[in-house]
Structures are given as C-alpha cells and as structure tokens.
Coordinates of C-alpha atoms in Angstrom, one line a residue:
X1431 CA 8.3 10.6 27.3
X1432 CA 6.1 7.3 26.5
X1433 CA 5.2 5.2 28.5
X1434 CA 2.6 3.1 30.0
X1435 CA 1.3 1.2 33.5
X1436 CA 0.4 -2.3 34.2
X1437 CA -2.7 -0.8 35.5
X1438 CA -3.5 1.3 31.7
X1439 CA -2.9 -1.9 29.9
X1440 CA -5.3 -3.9 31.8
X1441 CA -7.9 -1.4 31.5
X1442 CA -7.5 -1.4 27.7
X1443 CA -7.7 -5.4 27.6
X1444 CA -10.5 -5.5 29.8
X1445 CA -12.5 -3.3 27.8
X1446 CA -11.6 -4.9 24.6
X1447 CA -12.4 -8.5 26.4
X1448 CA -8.7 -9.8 25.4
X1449 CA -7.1 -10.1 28.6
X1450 CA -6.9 -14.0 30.3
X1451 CA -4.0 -13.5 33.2
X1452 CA -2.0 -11.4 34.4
X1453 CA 1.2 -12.2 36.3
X1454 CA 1.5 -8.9 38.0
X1455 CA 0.8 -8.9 42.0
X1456 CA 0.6 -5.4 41.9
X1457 CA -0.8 -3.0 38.4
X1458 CA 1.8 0.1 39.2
X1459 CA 4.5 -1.0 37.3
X1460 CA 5.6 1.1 34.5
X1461 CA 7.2 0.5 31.5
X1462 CA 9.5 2.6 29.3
X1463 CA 9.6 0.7 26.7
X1464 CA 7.7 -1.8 24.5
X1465 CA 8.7 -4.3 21.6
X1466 CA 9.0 -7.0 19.9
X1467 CA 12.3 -8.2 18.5
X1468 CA 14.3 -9.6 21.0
X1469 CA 17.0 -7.4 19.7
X1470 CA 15.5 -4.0 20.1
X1471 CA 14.7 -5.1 23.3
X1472 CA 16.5 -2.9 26.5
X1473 CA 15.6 -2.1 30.3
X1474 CA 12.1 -1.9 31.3
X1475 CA 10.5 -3.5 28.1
X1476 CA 7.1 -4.8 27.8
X1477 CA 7.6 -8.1 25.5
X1478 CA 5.2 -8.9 22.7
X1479 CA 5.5 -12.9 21.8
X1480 CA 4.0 -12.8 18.6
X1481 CA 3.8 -14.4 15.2
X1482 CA 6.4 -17.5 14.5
X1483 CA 7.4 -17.3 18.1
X1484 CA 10.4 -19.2 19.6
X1485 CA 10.9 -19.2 23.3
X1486 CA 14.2 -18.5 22.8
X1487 CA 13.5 -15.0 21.7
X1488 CA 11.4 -14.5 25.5
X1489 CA 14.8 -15.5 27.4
X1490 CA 16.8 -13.6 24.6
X1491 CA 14.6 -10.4 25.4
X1492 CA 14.6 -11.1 29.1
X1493 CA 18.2 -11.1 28.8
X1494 CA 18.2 -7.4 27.3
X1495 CA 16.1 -6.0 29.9
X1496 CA 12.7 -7.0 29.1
X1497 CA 10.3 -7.3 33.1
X1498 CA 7.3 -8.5 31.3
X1499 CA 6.3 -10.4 28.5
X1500 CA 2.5 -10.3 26.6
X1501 CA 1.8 -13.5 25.0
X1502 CA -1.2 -15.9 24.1
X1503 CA 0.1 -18.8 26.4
X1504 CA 1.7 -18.7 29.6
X1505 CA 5.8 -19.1 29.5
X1506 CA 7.4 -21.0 32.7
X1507 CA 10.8 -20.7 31.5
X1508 CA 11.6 -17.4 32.4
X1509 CA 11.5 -15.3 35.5
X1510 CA 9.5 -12.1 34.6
X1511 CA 5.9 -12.1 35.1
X1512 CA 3.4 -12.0 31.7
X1513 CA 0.1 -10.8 30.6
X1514 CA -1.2 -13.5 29.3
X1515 CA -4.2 -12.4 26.3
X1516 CA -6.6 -14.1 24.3
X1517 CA -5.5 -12.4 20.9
X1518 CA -2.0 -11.1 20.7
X1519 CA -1.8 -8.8 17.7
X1520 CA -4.9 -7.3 18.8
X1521 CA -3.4 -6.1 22.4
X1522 CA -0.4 -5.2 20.7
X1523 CA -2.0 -2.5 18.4
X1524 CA -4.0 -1.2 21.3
X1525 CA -0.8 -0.9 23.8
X1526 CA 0.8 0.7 21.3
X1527 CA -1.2 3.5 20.7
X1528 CA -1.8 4.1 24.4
X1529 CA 2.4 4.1 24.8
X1530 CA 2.5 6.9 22.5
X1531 CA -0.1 8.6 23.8
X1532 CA -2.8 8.1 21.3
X1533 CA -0.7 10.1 18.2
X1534 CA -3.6 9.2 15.8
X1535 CA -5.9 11.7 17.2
X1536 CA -3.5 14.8 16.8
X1537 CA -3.4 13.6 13.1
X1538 CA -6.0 13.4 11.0
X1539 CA -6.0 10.7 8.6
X1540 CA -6.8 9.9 5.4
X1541 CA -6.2 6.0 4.4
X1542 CA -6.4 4.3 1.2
X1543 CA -7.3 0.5 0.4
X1544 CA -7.3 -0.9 -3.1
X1545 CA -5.7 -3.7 -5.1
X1546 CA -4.3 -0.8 -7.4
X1547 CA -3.8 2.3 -7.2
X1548 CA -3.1 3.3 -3.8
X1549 CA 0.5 4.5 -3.8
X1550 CA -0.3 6.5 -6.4
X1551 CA -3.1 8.0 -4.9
X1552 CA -1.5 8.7 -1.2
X1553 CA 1.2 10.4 -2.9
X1554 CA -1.4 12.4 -5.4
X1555 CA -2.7 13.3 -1.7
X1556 CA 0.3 14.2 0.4
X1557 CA 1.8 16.4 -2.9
X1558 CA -1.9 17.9 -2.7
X1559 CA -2.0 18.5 1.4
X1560 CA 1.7 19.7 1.3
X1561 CA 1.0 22.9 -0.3
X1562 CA -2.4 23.6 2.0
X1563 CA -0.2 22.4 5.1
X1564 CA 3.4 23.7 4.6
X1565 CA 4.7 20.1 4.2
X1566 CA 3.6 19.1 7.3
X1567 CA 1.7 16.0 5.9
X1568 CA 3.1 12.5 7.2
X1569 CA 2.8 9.4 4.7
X1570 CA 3.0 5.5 5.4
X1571 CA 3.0 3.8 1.8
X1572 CA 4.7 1.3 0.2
X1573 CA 7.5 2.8 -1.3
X1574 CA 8.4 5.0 1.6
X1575 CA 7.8 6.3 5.1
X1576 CA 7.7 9.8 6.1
X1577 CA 7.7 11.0 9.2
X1578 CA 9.4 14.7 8.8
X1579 CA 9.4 17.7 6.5
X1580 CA 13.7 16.8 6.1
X1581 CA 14.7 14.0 3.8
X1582 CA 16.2 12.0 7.0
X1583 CA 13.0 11.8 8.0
X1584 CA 12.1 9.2 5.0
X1585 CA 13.2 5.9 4.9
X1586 CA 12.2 2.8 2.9
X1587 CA 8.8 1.1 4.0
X1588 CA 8.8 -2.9 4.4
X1589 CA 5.3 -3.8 4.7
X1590 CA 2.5 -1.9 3.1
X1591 CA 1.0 -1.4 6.4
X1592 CA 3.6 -1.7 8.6
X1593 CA 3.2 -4.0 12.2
X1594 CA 0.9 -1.6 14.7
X1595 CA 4.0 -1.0 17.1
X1596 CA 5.6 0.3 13.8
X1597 CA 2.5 2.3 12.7
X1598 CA 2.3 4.0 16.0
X1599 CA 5.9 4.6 16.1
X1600 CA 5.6 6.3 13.0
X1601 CA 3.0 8.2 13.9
X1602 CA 4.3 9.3 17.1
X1603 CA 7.3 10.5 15.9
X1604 CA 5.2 12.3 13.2
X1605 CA 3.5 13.9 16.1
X1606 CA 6.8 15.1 17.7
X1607 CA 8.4 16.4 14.5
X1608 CA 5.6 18.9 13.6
X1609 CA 3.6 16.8 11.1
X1610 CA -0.5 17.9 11.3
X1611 CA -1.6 15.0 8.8
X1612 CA -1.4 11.7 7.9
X1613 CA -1.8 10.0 4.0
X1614 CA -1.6 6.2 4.8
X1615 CA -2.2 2.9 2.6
X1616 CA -4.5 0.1 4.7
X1617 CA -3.7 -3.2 3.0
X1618 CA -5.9 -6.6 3.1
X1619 CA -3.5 -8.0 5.4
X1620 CA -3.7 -5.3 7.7
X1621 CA -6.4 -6.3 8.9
X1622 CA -6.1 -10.0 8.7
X1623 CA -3.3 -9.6 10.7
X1624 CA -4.6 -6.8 13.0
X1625 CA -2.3 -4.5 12.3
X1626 CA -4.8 -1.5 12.5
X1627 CA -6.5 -3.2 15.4
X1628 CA -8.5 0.3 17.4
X1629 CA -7.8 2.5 14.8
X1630 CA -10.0 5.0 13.4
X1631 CA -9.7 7.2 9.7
X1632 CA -11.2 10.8 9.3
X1633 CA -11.8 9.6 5.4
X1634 CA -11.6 6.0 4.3
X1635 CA -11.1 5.1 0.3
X1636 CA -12.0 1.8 -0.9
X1637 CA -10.2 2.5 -4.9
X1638 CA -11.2 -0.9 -6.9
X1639 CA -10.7 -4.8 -5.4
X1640 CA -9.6 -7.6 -7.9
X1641 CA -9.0 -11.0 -7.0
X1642 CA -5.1 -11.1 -5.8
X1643 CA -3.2 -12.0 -2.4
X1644 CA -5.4 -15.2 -2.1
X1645 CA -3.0 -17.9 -1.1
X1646 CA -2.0 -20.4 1.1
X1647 CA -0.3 -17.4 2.9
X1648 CA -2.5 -14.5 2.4
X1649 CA -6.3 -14.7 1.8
X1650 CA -7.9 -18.4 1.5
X1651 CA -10.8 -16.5 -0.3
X1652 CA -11.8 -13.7 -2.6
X1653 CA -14.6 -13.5 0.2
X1654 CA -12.3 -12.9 3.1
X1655 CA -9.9 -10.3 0.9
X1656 CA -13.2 -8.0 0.4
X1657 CA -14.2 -8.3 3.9
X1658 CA -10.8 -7.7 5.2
X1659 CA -10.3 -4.5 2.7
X1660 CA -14.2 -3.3 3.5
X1661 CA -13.2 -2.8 7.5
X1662 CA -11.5 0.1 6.4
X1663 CA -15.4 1.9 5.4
X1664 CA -16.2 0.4 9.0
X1665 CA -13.3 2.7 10.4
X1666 CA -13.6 5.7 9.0
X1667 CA -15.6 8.9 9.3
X1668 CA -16.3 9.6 5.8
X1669 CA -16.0 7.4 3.2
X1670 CA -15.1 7.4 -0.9
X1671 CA -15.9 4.9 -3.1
X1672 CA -15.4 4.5 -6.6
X1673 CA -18.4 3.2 -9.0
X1674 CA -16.3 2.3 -11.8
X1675 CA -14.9 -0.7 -9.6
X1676 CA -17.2 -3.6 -8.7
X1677 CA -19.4 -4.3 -5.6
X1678 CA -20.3 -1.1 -5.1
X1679 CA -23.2 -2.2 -3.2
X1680 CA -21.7 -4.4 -1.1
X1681 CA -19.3 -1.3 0.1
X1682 CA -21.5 1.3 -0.2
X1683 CA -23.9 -0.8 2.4
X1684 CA -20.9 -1.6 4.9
X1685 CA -19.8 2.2 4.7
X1686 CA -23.6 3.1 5.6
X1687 CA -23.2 0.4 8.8
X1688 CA -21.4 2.9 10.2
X1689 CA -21.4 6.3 8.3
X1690 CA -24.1 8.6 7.5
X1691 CA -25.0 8.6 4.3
X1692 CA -24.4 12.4 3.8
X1693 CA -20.8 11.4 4.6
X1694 CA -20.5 8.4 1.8
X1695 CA -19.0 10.1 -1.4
X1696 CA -19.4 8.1 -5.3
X1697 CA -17.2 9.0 -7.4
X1698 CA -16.5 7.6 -11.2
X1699 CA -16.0 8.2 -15.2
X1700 CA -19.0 10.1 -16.8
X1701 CA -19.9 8.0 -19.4
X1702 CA -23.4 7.5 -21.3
X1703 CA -24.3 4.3 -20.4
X1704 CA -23.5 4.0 -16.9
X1705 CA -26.4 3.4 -14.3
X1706 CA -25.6 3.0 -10.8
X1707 CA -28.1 2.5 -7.8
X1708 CA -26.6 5.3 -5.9
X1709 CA -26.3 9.1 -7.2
X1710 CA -22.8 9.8 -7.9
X1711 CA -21.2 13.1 -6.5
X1712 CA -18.2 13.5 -9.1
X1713 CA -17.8 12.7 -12.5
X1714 CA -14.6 13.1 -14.5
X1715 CA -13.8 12.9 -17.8
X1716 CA -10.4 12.8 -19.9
X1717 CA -9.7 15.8 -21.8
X1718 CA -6.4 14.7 -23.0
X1719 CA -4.3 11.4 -22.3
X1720 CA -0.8 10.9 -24.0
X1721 CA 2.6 9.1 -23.1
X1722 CA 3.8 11.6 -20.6
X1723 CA 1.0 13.2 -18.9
X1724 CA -3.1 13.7 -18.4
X1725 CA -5.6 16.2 -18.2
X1726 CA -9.0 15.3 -17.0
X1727 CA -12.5 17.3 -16.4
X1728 CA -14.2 17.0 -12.4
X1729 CA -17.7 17.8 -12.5
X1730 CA -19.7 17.9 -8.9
X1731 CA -23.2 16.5 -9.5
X1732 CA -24.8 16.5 -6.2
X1733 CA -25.2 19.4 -3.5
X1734 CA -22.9 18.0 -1.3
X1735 CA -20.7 17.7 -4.1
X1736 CA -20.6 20.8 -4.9
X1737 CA -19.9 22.4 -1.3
X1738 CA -16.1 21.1 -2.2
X1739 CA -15.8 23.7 -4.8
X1740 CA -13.8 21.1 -6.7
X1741 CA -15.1 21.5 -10.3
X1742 CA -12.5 22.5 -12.9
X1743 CA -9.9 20.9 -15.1
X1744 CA -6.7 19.4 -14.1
X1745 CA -3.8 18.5 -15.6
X1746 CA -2.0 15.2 -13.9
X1747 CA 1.8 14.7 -13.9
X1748 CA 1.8 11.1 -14.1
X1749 CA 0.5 9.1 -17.0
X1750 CA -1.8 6.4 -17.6
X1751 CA -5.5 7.0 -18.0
X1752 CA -6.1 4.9 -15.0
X1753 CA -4.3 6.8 -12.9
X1754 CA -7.4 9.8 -13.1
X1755 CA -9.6 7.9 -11.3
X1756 CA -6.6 8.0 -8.6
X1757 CA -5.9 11.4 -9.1
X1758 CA -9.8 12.0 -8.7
X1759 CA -9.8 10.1 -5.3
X1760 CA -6.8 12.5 -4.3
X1761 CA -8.8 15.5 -5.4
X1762 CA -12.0 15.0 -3.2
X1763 CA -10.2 13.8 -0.1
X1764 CA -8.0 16.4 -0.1
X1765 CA -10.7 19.1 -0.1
X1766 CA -12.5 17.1 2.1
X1767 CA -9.4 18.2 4.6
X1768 CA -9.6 21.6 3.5
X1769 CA -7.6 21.8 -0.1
X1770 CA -8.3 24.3 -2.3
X1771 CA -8.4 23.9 -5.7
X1772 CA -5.5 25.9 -6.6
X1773 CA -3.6 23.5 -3.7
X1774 CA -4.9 20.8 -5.9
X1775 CA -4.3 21.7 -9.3
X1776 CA -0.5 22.0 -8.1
X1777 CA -0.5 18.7 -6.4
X1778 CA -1.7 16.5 -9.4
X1779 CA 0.4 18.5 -11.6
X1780 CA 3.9 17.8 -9.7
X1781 CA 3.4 14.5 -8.0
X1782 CA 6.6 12.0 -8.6
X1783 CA 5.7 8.8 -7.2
X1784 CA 9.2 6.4 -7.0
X1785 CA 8.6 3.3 -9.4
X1786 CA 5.4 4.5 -10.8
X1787 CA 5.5 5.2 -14.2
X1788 CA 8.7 6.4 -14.4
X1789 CA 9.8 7.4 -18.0
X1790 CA 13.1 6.8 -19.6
X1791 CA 13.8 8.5 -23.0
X1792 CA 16.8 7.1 -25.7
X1793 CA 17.5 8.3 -28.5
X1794 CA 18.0 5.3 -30.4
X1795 CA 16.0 2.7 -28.8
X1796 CA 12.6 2.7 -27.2
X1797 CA 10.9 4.1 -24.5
X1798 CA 11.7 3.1 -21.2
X1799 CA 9.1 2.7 -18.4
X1800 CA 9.9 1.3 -14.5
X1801 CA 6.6 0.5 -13.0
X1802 CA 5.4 -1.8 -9.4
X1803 CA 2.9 -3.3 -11.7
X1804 CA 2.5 -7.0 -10.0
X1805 CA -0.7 -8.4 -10.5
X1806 CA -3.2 -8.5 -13.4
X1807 CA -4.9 -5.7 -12.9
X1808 CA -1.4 -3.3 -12.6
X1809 CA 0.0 -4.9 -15.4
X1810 CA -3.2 -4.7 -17.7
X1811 CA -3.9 -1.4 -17.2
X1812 CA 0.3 -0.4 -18.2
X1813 CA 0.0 -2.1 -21.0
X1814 CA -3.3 -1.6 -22.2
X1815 CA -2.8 1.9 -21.7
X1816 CA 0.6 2.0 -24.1
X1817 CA -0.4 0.0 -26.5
X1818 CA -3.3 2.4 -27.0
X1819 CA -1.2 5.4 -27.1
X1820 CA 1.5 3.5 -29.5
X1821 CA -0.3 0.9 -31.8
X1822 CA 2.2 1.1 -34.4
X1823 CA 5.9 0.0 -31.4
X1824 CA 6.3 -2.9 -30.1
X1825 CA 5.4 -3.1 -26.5
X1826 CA 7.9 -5.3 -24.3
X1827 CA 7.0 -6.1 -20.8
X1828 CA 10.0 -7.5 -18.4
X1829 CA 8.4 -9.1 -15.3
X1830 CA 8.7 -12.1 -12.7
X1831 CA 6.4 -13.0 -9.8
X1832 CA 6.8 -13.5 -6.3
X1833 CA 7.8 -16.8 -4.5
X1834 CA 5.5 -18.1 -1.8
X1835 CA 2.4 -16.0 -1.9
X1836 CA 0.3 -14.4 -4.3
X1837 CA 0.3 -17.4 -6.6
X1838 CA -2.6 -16.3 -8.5
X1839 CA -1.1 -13.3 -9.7
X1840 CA 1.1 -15.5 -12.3
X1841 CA -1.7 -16.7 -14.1
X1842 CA -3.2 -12.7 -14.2
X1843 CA 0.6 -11.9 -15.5
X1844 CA 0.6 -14.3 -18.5
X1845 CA -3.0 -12.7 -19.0
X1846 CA -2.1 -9.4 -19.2
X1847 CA 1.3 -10.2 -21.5
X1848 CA -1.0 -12.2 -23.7
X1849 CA -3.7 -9.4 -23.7
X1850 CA -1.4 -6.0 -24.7
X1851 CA 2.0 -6.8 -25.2
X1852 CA 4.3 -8.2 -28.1
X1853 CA 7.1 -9.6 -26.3
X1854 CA 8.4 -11.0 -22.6
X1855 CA 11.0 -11.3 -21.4
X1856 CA 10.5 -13.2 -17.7
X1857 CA 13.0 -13.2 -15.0
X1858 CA 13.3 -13.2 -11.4
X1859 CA 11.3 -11.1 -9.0
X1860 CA 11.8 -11.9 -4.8
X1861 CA 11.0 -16.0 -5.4
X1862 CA 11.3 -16.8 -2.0
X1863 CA 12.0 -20.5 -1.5
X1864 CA 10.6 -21.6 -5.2
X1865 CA 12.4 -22.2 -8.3
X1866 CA 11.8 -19.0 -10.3
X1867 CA 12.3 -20.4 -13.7
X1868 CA 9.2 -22.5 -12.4
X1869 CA 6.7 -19.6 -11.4
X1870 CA 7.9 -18.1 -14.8
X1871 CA 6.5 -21.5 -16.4
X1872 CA 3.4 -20.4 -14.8
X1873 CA 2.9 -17.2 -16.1
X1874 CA 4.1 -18.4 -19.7
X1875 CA 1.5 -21.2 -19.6
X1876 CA -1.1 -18.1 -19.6
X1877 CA 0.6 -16.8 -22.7
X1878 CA 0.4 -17.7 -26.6
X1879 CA 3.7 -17.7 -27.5
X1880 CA 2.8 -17.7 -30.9
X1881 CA 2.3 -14.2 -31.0
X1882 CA 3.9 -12.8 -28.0
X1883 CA 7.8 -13.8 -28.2
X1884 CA 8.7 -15.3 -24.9
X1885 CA 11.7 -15.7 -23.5
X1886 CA 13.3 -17.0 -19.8
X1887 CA 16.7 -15.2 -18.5
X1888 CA 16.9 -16.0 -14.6
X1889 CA 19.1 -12.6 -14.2
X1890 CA 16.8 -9.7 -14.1
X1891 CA 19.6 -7.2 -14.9
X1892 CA 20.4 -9.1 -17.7
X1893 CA 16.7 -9.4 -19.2
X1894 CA 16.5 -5.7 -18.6
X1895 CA 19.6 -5.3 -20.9
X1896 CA 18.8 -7.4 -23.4
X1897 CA 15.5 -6.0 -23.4
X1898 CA 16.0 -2.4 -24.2
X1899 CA 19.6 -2.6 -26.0
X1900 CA 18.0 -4.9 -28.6
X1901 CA 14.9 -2.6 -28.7
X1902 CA 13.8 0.0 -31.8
X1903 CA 12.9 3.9 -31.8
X1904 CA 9.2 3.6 -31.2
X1905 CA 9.2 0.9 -28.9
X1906 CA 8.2 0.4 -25.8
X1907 CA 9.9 -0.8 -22.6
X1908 CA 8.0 -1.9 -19.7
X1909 CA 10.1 -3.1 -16.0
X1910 CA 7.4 -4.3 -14.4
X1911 CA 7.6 -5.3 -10.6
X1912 CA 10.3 -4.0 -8.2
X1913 CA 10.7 -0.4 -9.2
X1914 CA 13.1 0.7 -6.7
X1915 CA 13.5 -2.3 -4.9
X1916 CA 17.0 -2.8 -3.8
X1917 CA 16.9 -6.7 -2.6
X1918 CA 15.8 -10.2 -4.1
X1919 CA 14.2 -12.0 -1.2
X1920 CA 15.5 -15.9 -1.9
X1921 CA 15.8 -18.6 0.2
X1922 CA 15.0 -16.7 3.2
X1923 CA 17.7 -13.9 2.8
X1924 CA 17.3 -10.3 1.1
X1925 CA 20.1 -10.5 -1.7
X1926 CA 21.3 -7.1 -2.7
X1927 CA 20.0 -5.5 -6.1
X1928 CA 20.7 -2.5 -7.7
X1929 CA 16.6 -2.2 -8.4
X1930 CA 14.9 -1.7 -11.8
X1931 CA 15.2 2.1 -12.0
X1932 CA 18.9 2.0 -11.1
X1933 CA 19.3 -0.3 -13.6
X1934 CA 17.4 1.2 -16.7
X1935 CA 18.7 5.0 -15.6
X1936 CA 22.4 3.6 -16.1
X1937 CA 21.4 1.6 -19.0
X1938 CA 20.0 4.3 -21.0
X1939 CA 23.0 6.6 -20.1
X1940 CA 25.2 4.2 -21.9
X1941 CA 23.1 4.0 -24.5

C-alpha cells in the first residue's frame, strides 16, 4: 500500500534544499494519500497548493479529509498544519515518487523529446518492445496512456507529459499490473513546469527542435525551449541524437555533461554531402517511399554500432518519408533494451499510431488523410511529402490553430499551406478564449491566396465535408490538427466533438 511519513518527506526536501517550514510538532505522521484537486481529495491526504491556486480549494480539501497541506506560502485559514517549500512542483514530483515507492526504477525507460515526431516514434517503440516483452511495455504519450496489457488499462492522455503525481501514478500502477518497461514522451513544458522534477531515463532521445510553443504561455524564448527540451540528455543514461536536425553540437555537448561518450549514439540519412563533427553510428537510407507505406536501409558505421546487430532493411507501416528517421530512433533504442531484429522488423511493420497518418480511401473522391500535424514543421513535412508522391492531385489541407498559446505556429501554418498545398480550407481547432475566425486571419496572412484557394468555415465538421465531398479521384485530403480529439476547448469549457477521424470515417462511408 503507498504511503509516506512526515519524517520521509522532509528528508527528501532537505536533501533537495526546497524545504522552508514545517508545521508538524512531531515527523511520524503518515499519510495514505496525496493530491491535488480538492476533489480527489479523502482521509489522510497530503495537499499539494499548486499552480492558479485559490484558498478555497485548501479549506475545500481540508473539508474532504486532507491533515496537511504543502504549499509555497504559509495558509492561516485552516486548521491542519503545512509544509511550507521553496519550489512547489518540484516537492511534488519528488513526494510522489517516494509515495509509490520509487516505480521508475522497476521500469526501465525510454523517453522521447522532439518538436515532431515523438508519438510516432514511442509507439514505433512500444509495437517494437511488445513482441521482445510479451506486451508488457507501459506507454505515456499524447494520444493515449497505457498502463496494462487489457484495453481498460488505456485511457486518453491530457497533457503530453502528464503532472508528476499523474506520471507516477501511472507508473505505479504500471508496476502493479505486470508492465517491465516504459516508452514515454518528455515535452518542453515538462520541464518548465517540473513535471519530471528527480527523474532519471535509461535512454534519452532528443528527435529534431523547431521553433514552436514560444508564447506568452509557453516558452518566452527559442533559447529557453532548447534548454528546457536538452534536460532530457542531462537525465538519461544513454542518449540518441539525430544529425539531420539542427544543433547537434549544442546537444551532443550537454549529453556528454553527463554521459559517456561511448553511450551518445548519432544517428541520420546517408547522404553524399553530409559532414558532421561527430562520427555517426547509423545511417539509413530509403529504399522505397509511396502513399501507404516505407521501406528504408540501416547501416551501423561504428563498432559500437555494430554491437546492436541492427543492420538490415525494414519495411515501415506508416507513411511519410519523415517518419524513417522516427522509425530509425525506434529501431536503435529498442535494441538498446535488448530487441532483436526480427522483434523490430515486426514492430515498424505493424505500428498504428491513432491520428497519425491515417488513410482513408473513396472511390470517387480523393484520398483522405487524418493527421495531429499542428505546427510548421508537422504540417510541412505532410504536405511536402504528398505532394511529392502526387504532383499531378490537388492537395487540400483542412486546419485551424490553437487559442491562447503557441501563437507562432499560425504564421508556420500559412507557411506550410503556401509552401505544398493547393487549397485551405481553415476552421476551428480548441481557440480557447480568442475569436477563431481571427487566428485563421493569421495563418491566411502567411498564405498567397492567389494560388492557394482559401477559404474560412468556423464549423470544422462542415469544412471537413465540404472539403472531401467536393473533392476529385486523385486528390488529396489532409485533416490536420485534432485527429481523434473528441472536445473543442472554448471559452474555458471542453465542448464535445465527434473528432477528425470520426468524422472523415463516416463521411467516406457515405460517400
């Protein structure tokens, strides 16, 4: 059962240098639970005051049960005693893991960071580790949570990184349902907000960084989003890094900080003309690229390299030629926790990753595909990569942008429509408090009308309709945003929504 002592929480503060106060007159007190919605809360609960934090929520959780409170400030409106710290998320993430026991150090971890690619590449990992561990391989992603080998052990993820109570909750019941690994995402904000405050990675893998999530409530910087996504090299045992993305130097020098160097791996496209300044250990190369599916060439070029017995071709399930650089990644970290190629080959071959490049066939109209694609270099890459393969159908790209953060991103979404694809249709995607026929004014001031036909249709199931009812054989369909998404945040409430793929699967039926 978890639980923890006054006495075990004020050793962990101490030796992290967080704790100010405490309240307690004597350290044996135990506590059976921790948490910190109000609502959650019941007897015995250690209270976290965190983030836009009301008083009311302290008496409200006092009123459940709660004997304690941990906060940044001292409370004198209630009658349980607090521990008072200097950095609140910080304690948080290191009481959790000591309530549950530590969980991260029965599973070994492998955690992605990226500004693309890492859904896609955790789930190219877990389909991988699933066959070499009997589906005992625990994921925390975007799309979904997995904490089981049943499919009520799955449920919808909120957060990239979920909040470090979460994480650990997660991971504990991981622990206790049989799972012996963990495939995770680490997003920027994860460790802006110390979510993954104390925790360590048995491989870390820094996929590609692009200027997004810098905003008045994300990242004020590009600076500050590399340094908060580079803590992940800092973290982790051995590390992957990808030398067809920028600042390889930069990372390859804050993996070193920490890592020996025998345990930093390069990996990138073999192609004529590229010169790095560090050896790289696997090359890859497409053999064959279409619509539907890839098939790409690894080749280890340095000893250690080659102890992963990796080398061989590999045919990938999902398409885009940027996604073999993901499936790549997946192939060396898995072998790096003991996959063998056969375990790999399978893996790549039958990974289904929900919103990612999902393909929907008419017969009469185009091509249908549901992607996440939110930012520049997402949406590029999708469209880029289709128009290639089609040159001759009209590519149209369905797509809004978030309300409230990530402003940026409109301005790399009108980019990317102007760039690859012939017509937009832009709508509504989770604008918060904002006006979204305004943030699609944003993005269409990136694009040349002129040649790309744009259009604004507030109702997203509408613009999907239009869009591939009125579309031709040969053409091609892109929903780019919410994939499976089943909620519009507005105006500080999640409205309900059937999501994209729900939409176009029912859609195409009729048609």
């Amino acid at each position: 059962m978890a639980q923890i002592t006054v006495a075990e929480i004020l050793v962990l503060l101490n030796e992290h240098n967080l704790l100010l106060e405490s309240q307690f007159s004597s350290s044996s007190h135990r506590f059976d639970q921790i948490a910190y919605n109000s609502k959650l809360v019941t007897d015995n609960c250690l209270f976290f005051c965190k983030g836009n934090f009301k008083p009311a929520y302290l008496m409200d959780a006092q009123k459940h049960g709660a004997t304690a409170y941990m906060s940044e400030k001292v409370y004198r409106n209630v009658e349980i005693p607090g521990i008072i710290v200097t950095n609140i998320q910080k304690a948080m993430s290191l009481v959790s893991a000591a309530f549950f026991g530590f969980p991260q150090d029965k599973l070994p971890t492998i955690a992605y960071t990226g500004t693309k690619g890492k859904t896609t590449s955790a789930y190219f990992t877990k389909a991988i580790l699933d066959q070499t561990y009997q589906r005992k391989v625990a994921l925390s992603s975007t799309i979904n949570t997995v904490v089981g080998p049943t499919s009520k052990d799955v449920v919808k993820s909120s957060l990239t990184t979920p909040e470090s109570l979460d994480l650990f909750t997660n991971m504990h019941k991981a622990v206790q349902n049989g799972m012996n690994h963990l495939v995770m995402e680490v997003s920027s904000q994860a460790y802006k907000k110390n979510r993954v405050y104390g925790l360590h990675y048995d491989v870390g893998v820094f996929l590609n960084i692009s200027p997004d999530h810098i905003g008045r409530n994300e990242h004020p910087t590009f600076a500050d989003y590399l340094h908060c996504k580079e803590q992940l090299l800092v973290n982790s045992n051995a590390c992957l890094l990808n030398a067809d993305g920028t600042h390889l130097t930069d990372l390859y020098y804050t993996a070193k900080a920490t890592t020996q160097p025998e345990n930093i791996y390069i990996y990138g496209r073999d192609r004529n003309d590229q010169e790095t300044e560090f050896p790289i250990d696997f090359m890859y190369k497409s053999l064959e690229d279409s619509l539907t599916e890839n098939e790409i060439q690894i080749t280890s070029k340095t000893e250690k390299a080659k102890k992963l017995h990796i080398d061989g071709v590999y045919h990938i399930g999902i398409p885009g030629d940027y996604n073999e650089g993901n499936a790549v990644a997946a192939a060396v970290t898995s072998a790096l926790m003991g996959a063998k190629p056969n375990e790999i080959e399978y893996g790549l071959a039958n990974t289904t990753v929900p919103g990612r490049m999902e393909i929907y066939q008419t017969k009469e109209h185009g091509t249908v595909y549901v992607d996440y694609a939110h930012n520049y270099g997402s949406l590029h890459s999708v469209l880029e990569f289709l128009k290639k393969q089609a040159p001759t159908g009209k590519v149209t790209v369905i797509t809004g942008s978030t309300g409230d953060k990530g402003i940026d991103r409109r301005e790399g979404l009108g980019k990317a429509i102007d760039e690859s694809a012939d017509q937009a249709y832009l709508t509504t995607d989770d604008p918060a408090t904002e006006d979204p026929k305004q943030i699609a004014k944003e993005i269409a001031d990136h694009i040349d009308t002129s040649k790309v036909d744009t259009t604004y249709i507030a109702d997203r199931k509408q613009a999907i309709t239009k869009a591939v009812s009125e579309s031709k054989k040969g053409d091609l369909i892109v929903v780019a945003g919410k994939g499976h998404d089943e909620f519009q945040k507005m105006n500080g409430h999640n409205v309900p929504y059937e999501g994209d793929s729900a939409i176009v699967q029912n859609l195409v039926k009729g048609l």
